[in-house]
mmCIF file of C-alpha atoms and ligand atoms in Angstrom:
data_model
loop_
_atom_site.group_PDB
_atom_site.id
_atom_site.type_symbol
_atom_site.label_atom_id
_atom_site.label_comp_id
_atom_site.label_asym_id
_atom_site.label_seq_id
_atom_site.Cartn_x
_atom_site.Cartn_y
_atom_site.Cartn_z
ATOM 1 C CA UNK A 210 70.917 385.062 204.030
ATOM 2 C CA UNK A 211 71.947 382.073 206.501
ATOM 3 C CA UNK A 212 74.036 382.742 209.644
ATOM 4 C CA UNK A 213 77.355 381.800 209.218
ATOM 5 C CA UNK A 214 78.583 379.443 212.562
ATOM 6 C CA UNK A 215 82.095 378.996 214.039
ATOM 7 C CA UNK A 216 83.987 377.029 216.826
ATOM 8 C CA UNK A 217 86.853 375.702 217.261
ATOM 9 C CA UNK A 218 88.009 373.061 219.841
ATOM 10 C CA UNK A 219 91.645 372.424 220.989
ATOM 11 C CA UNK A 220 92.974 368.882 219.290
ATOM 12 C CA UNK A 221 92.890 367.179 222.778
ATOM 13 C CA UNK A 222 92.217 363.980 221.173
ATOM 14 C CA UNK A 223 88.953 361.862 221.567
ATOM 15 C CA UNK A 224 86.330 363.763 222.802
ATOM 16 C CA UNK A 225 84.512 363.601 226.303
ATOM 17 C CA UNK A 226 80.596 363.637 227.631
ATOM 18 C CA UNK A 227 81.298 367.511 228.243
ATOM 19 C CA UNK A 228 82.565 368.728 224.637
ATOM 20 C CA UNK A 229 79.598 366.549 223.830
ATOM 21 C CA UNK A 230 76.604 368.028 225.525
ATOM 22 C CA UNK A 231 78.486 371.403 225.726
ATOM 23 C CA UNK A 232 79.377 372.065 222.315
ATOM 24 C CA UNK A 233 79.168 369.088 219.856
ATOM 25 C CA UNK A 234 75.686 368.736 219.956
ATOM 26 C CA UNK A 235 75.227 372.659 218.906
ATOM 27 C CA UNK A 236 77.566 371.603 216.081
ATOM 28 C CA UNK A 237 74.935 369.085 214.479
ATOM 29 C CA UNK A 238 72.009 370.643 215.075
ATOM 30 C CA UNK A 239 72.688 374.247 213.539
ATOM 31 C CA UNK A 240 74.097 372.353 210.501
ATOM 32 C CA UNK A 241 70.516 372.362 209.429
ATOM 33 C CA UNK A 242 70.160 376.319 209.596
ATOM 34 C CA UNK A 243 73.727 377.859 209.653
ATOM 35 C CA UNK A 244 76.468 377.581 207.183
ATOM 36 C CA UNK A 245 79.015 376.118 209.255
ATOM 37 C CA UNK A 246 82.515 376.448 210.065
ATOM 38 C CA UNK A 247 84.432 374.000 212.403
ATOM 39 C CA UNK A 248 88.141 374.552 213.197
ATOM 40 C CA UNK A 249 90.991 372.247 214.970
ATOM 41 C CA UNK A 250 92.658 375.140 216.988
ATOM 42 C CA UNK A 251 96.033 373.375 216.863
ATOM 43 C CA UNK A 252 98.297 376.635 217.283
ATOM 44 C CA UNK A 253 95.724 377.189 220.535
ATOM 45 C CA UNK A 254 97.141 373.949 221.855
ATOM 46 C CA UNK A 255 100.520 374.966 221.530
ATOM 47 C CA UNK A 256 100.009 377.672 224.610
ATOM 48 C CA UNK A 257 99.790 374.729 226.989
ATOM 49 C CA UNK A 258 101.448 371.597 225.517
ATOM 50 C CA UNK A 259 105.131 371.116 225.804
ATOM 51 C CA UNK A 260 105.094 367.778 223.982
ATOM 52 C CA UNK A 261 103.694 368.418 220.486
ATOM 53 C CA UNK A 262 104.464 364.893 219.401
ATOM 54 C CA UNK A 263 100.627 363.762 220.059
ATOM 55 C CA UNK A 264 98.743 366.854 217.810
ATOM 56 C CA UNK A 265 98.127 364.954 214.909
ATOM 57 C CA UNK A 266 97.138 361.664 216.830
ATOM 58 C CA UNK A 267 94.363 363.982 218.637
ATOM 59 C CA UNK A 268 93.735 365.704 215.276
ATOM 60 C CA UNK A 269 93.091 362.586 213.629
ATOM 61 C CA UNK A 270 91.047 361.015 216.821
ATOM 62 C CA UNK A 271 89.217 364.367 217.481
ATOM 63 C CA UNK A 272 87.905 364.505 213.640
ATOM 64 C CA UNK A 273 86.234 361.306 214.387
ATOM 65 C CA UNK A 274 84.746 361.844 217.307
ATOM 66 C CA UNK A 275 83.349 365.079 215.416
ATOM 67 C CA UNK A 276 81.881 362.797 211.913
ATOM 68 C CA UNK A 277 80.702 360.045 214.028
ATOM 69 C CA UNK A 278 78.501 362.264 215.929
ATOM 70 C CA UNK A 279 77.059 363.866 213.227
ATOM 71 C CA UNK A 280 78.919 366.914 211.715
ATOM 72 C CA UNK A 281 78.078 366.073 208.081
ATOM 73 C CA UNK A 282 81.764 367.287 205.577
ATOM 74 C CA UNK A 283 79.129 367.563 202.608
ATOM 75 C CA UNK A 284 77.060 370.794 205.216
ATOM 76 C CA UNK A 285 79.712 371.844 206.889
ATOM 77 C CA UNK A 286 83.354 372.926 206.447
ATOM 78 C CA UNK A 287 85.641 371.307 208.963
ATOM 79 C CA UNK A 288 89.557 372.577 209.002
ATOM 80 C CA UNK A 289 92.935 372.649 210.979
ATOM 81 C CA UNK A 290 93.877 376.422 212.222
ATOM 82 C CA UNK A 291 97.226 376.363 210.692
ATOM 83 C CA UNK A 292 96.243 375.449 207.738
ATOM 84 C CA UNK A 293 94.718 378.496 206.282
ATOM 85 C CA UNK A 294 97.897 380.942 207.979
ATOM 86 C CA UNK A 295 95.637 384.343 206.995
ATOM 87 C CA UNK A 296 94.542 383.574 210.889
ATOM 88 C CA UNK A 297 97.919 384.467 212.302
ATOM 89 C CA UNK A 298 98.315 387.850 210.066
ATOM 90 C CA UNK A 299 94.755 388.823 211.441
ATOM 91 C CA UNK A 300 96.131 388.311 214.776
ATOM 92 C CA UNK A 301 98.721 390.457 214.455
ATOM 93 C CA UNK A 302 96.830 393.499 213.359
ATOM 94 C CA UNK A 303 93.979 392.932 215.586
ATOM 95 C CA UNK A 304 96.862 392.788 218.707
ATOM 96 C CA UNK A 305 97.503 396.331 217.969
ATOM 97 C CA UNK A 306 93.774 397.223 218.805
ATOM 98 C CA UNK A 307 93.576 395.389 221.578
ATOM 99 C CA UNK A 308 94.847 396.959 225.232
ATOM 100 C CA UNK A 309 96.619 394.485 227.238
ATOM 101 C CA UNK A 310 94.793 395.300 230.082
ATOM 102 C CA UNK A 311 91.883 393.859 229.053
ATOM 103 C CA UNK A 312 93.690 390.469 227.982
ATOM 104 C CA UNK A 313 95.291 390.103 231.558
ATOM 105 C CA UNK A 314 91.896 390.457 233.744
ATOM 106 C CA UNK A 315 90.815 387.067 231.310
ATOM 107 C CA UNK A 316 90.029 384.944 233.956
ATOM 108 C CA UNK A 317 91.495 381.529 231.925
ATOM 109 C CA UNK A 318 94.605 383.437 231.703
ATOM 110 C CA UNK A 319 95.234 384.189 235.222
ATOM 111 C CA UNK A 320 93.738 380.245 236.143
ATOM 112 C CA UNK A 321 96.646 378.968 233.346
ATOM 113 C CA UNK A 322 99.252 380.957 234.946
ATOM 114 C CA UNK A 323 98.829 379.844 238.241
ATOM 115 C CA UNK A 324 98.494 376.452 236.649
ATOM 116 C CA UNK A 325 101.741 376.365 234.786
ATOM 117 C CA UNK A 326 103.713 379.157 236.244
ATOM 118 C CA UNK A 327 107.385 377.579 234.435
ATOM 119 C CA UNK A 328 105.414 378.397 230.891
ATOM 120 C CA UNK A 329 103.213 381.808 231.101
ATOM 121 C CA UNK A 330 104.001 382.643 227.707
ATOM 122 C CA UNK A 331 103.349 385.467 225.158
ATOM 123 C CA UNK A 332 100.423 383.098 223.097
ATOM 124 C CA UNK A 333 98.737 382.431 226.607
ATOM 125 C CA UNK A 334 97.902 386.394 227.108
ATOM 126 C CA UNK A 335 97.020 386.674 223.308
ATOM 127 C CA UNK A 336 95.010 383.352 223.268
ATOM 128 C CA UNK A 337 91.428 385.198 223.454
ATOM 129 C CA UNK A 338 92.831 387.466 220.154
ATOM 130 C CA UNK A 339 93.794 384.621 218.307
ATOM 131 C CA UNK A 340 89.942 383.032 219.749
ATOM 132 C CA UNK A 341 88.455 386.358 217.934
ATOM 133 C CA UNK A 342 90.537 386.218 214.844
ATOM 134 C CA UNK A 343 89.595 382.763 214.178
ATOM 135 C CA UNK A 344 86.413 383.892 214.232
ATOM 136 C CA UNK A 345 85.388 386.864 212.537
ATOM 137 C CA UNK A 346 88.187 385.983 209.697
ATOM 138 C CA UNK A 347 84.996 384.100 208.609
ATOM 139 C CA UNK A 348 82.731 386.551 209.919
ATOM 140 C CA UNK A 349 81.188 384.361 211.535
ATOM 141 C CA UNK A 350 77.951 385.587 214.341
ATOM 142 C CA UNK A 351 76.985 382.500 216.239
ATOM 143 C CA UNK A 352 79.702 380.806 218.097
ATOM 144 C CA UNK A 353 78.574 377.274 219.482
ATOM 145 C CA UNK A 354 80.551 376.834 223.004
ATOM 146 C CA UNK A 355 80.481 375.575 226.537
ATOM 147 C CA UNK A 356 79.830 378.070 229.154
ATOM 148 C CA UNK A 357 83.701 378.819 229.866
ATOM 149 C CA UNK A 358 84.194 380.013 227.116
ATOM 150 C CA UNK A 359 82.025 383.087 227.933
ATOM 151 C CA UNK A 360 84.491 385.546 228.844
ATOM 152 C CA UNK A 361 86.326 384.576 225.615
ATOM 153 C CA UNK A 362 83.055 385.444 223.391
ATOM 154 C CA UNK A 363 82.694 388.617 225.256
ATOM 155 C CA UNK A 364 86.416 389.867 224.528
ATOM 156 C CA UNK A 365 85.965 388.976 221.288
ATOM 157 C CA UNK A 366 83.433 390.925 221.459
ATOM 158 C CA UNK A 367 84.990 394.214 222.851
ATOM 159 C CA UNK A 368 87.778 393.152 220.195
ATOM 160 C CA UNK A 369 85.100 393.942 217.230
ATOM 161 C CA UNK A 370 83.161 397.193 218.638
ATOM 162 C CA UNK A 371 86.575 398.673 219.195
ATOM 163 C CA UNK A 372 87.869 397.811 216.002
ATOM 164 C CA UNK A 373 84.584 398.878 214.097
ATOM 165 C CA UNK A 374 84.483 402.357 215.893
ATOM 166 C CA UNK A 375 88.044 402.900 214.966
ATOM 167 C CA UNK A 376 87.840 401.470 211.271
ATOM 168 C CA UNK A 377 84.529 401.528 210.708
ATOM 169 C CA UNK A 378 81.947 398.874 210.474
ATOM 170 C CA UNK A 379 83.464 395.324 209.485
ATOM 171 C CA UNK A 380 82.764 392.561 211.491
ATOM 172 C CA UNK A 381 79.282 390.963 212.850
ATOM 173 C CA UNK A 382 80.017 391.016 216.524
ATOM 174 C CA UNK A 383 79.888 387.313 217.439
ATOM 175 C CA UNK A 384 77.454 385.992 220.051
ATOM 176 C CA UNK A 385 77.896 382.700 221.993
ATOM 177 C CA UNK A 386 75.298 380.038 221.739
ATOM 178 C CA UNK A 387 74.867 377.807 224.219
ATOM 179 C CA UNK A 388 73.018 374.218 224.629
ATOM 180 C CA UNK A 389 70.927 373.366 227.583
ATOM 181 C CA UNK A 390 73.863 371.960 229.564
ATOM 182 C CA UNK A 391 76.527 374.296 229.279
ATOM 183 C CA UNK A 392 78.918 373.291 231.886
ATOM 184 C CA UNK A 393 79.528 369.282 232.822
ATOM 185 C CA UNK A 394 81.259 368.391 235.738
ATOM 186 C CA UNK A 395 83.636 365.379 235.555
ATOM 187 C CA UNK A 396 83.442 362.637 237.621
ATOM 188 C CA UNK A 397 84.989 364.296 240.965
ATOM 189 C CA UNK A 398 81.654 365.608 240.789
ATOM 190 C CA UNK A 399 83.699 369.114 241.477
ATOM 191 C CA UNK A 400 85.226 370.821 238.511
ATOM 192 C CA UNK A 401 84.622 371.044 234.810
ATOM 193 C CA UNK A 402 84.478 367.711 232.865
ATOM 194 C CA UNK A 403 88.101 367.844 231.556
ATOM 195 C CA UNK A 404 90.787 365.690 229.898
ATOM 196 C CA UNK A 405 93.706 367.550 231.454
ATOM 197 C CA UNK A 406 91.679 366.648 235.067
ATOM 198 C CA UNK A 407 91.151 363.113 234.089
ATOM 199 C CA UNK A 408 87.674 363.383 235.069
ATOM 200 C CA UNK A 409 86.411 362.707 231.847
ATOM 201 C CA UNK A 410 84.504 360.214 230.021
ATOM 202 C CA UNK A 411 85.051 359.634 226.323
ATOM 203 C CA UNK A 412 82.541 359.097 223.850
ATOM 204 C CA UNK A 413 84.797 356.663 221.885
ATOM 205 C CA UNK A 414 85.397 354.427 225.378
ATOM 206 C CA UNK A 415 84.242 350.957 224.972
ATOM 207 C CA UNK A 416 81.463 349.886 227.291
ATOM 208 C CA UNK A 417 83.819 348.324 230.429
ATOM 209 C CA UNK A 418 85.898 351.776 230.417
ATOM 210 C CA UNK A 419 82.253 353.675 230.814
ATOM 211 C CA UNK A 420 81.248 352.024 233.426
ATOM 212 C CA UNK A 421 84.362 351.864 235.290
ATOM 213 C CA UNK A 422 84.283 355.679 235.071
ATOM 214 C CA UNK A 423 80.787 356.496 235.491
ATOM 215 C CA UNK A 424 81.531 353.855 238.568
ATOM 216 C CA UNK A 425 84.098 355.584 240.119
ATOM 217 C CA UNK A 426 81.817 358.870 240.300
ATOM 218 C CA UNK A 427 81.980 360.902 243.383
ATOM 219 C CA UNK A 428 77.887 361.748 244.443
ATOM 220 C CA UNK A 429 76.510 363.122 247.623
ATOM 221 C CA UNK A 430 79.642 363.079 250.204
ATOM 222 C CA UNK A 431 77.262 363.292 252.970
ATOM 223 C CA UNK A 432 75.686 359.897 251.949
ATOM 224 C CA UNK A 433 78.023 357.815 253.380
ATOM 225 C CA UNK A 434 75.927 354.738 254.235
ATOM 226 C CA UNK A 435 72.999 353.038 251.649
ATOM 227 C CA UNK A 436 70.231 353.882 254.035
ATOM 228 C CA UNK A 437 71.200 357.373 253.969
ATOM 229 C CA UNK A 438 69.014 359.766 252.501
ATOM 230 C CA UNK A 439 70.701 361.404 249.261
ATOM 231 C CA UNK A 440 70.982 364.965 247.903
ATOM 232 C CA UNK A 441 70.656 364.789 243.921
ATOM 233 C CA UNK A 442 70.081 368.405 243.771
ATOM 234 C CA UNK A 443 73.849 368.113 244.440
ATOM 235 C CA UNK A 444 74.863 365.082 242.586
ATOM 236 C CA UNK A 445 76.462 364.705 239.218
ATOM 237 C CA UNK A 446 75.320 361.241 238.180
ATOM 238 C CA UNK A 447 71.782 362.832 238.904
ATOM 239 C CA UNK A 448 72.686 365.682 236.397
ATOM 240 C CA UNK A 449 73.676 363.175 234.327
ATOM 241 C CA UNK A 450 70.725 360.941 234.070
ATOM 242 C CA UNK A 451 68.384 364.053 233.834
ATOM 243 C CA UNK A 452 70.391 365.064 230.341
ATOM 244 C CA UNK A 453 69.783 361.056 229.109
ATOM 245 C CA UNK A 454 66.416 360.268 230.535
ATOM 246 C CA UNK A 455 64.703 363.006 232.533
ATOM 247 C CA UNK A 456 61.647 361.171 233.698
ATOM 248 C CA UNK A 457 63.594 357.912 234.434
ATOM 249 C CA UNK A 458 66.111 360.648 236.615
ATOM 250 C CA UNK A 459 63.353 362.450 238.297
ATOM 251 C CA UNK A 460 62.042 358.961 239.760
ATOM 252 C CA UNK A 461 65.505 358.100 240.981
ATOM 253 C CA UNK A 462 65.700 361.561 242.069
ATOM 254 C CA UNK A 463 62.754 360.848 244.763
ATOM 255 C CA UNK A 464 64.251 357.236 245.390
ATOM 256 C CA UNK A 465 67.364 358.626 246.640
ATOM 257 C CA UNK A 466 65.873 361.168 248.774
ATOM 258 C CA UNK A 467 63.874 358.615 250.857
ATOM 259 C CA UNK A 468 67.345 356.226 250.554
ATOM 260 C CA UNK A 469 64.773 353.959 248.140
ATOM 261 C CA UNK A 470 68.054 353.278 245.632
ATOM 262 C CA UNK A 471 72.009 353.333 246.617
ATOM 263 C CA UNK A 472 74.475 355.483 244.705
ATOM 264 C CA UNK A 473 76.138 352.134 243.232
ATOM 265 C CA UNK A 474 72.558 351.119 241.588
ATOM 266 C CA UNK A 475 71.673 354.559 240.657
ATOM 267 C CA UNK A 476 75.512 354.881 238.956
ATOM 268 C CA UNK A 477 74.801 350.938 237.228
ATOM 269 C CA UNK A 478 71.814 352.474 235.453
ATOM 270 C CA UNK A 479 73.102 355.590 234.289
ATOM 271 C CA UNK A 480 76.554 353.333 233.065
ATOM 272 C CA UNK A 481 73.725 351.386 231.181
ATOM 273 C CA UNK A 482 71.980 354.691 229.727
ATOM 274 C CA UNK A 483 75.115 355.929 228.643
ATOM 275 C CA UNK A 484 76.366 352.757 226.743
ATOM 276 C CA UNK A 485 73.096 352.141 225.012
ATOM 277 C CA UNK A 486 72.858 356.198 224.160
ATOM 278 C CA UNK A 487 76.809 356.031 222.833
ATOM 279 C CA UNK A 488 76.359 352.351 220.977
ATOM 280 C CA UNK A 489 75.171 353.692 217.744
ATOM 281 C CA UNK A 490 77.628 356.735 217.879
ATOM 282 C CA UNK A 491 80.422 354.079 218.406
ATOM 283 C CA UNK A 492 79.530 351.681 215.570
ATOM 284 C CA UNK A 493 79.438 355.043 212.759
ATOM 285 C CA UNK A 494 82.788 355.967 214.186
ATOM 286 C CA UNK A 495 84.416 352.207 214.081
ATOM 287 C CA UNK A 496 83.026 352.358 210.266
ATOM 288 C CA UNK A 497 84.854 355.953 209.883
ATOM 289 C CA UNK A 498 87.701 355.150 211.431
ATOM 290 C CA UNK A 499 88.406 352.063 208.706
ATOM 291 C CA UNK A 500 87.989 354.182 205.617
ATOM 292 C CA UNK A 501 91.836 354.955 205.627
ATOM 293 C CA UNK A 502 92.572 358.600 203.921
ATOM 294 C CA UNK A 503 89.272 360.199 205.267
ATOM 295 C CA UNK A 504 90.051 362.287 208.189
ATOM 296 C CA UNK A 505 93.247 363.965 205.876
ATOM 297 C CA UNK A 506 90.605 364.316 202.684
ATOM 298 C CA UNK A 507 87.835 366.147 204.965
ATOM 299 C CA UNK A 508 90.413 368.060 206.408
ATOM 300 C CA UNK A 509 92.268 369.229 202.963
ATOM 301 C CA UNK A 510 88.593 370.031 201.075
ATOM 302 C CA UNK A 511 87.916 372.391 204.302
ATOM 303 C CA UNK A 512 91.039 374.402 204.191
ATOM 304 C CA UNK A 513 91.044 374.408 200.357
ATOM 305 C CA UNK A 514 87.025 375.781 200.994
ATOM 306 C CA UNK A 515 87.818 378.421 203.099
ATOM 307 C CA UNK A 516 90.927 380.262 202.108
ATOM 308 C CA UNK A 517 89.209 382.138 200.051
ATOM 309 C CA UNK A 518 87.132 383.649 202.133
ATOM 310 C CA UNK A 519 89.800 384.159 204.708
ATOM 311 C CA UNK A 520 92.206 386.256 202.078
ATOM 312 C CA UNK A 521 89.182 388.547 200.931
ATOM 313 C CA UNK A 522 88.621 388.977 204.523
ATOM 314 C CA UNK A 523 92.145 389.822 205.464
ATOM 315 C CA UNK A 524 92.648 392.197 202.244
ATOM 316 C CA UNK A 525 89.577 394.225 203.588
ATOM 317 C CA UNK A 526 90.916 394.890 206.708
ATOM 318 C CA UNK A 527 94.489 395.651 205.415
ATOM 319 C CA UNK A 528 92.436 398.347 203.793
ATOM 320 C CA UNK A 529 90.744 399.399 206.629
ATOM 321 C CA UNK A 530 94.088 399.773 208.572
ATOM 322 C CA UNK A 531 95.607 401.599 206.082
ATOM 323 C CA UNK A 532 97.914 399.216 204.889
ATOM 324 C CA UNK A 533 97.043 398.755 201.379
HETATM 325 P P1 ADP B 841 88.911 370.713 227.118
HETATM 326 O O1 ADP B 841 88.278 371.675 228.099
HETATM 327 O O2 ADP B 841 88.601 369.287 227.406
HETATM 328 O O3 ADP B 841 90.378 370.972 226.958
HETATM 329 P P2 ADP B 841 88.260 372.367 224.837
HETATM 330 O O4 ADP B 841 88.698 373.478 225.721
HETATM 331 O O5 ADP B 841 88.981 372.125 223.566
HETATM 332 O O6 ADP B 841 88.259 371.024 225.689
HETATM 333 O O7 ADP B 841 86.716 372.556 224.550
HETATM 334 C C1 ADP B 841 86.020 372.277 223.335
HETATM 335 C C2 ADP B 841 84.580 372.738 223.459
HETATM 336 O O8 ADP B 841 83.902 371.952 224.442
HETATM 337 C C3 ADP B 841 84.437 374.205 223.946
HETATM 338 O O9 ADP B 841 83.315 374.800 223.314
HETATM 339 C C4 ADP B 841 84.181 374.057 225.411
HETATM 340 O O10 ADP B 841 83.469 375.170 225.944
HETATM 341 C C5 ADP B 841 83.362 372.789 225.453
HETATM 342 N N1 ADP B 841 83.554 372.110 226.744
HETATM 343 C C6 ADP B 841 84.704 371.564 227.190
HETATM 344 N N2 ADP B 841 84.526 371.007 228.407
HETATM 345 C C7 ADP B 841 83.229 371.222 228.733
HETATM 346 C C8 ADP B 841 82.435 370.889 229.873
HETATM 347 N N3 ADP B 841 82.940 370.232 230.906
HETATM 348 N N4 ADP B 841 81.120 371.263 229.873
HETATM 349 C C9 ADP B 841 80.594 371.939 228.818
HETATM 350 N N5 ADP B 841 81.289 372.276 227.720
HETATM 351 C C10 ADP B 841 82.592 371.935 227.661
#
């Protein structure tokens, strides 16, 4: 029997190089082996947004970026979390089986407290429940993800061995699955490619707003002159390049050591790489974007495919916890 796939992604609107290499490209690929779930975690988003007016703008703009780079409706089932509600009734139950103490050493949690101290709410401390509900309400084993989602996956995990011992065996417990580039730093060169840094770089950007980005880069901060040697070991547009064209990288690589290219050439080329590699992506997701009704169809025939398998689910647990 085939693995069965989840992940879900927060509907932060178009998506960037990072949810790319980090996730996205996991999504395409184990299409071919996996049955395949894919989820809008819009009730996720809620434990950090106070304006909700933009979540079906980045609904609508995320499901593109997801068909144009290759997550096929026909293969896979693609779906918005509060669509199929089951999720929020498994939730509940499995909060009763899960200690709080292990919820408030998540390291996310205590990083989004200290980032938005007037709004530590209730959902924010459950988030990595909800996380595990969402998944094993499909039963799902493989979990495509960027590397910070780790502690999440391992929760999760605790979530289903203590809820098996206690009820007896039920779930798969889910294990991450990672592509070769796990975590992508954003343009500061410092911290996790993000949107809510602004160190991103979309996929859907047009070629001028690449470069400009990829131009504003922050490399080697000890380089401070062109006839500086370079550190690439250190340097993000390095990383970069390597993920686009390795052998074309590792040649720049030994350039920059000896001060052989400067960090605006070396940041030119890989503004070039990226625009050529993104070109083809852009032009399926301009065609996409004009069929008018698609994103809302896609959407409807995934939740309509999956409730069913959510409700058995939920009835066998409501079994299991003695409530049927
Ligand atoms: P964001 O971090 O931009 O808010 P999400 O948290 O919704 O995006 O992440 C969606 C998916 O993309 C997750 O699997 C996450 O691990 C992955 N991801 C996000 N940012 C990165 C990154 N900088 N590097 C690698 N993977 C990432």
């Amino acid at each position: 029997m085939k693995g069965r796939v989840f992940s879900g992604a927060r509907p932060t609107g178009r998506q960037h190089l990072g949810n790319y290499l980090g996730a996205i490209q996991n999504y395409v690929k184990l299409q071919a082996d996996y049955d395949c779930i894919y989820c809008v975690v819009d009730i996720h988003a809620l434990t950090t947004i106070e304006e909700t007016g933009s979540i079906q703008g980045n609904i609508h703009e995320m499901v593109l970026d997801w068909l144009a780079a290759g997550i096929d409706p026909q293969r896979s089932i693609i779906f918005v979390q509060s669509q199929v509600p089951q999720v929020l009734e498994l939730h509940a139950l499995l909060s009763m089986v899960t200690p709080l103490s292990w919820l408030l050493r998540v390291p996310t949690f205590k990083e989004k407290a200290r980032l938005q101290p007037q709004n530590v709410n209730y959902g924010l401390v459950g988030y990595p429940v909800l996380m595990t509900a969402d998944i094993i309400l499909y039963k799902a084993d493989t979990v495509p993800v960027g590397e910070d989602q780790l502690p999440h996956l391992e929760l999760a995990r605790e979530i289903v061995r203590r809820f098996n011992s206690i009820f007896g065996p039920t779930f798969p417990e889910p294990k991450a699955y990672l592509t070769e580039a796990p975590l992508i730093l954003g343009t500061d060169g410092q911290q996790k490619m993000s949107k809510s840094l602004n160190n991103h770089i979309e996929l859907a950007a047009n070629e001028a707003e690449t470069r400009q980005r990829v131009m504003s880069m922050v490399t080697d901060p000890q380089r401070r002159y062109r006839t500086d040697p370079g550190r690439p070991e250190i340097c993000n547009v390095d990383h970069l390049h390597r993920l686009f064209a390795a052998p074309a990288a590792d040649e720049a690589a030994r350039l920059c050591r000896v001060a052989g290219i400067g960090c605006v050439e070396h940041k030119a080329e890989l503004a070039r790489l990226l625009n050529a590699h993104l070109e083809p992506f852009r032009q399926r997701r301009a065609e996409l974007a004009a069929r008018p009704g698609l994103v809302k169809e896609v959407l409807g025939e995934g939740a309509r495919r999956v409730s069913g398998v959510a409700q058995e689910t939920l009835r066998e647990v409501k079994e299991r916890m003695g409530l049927l």
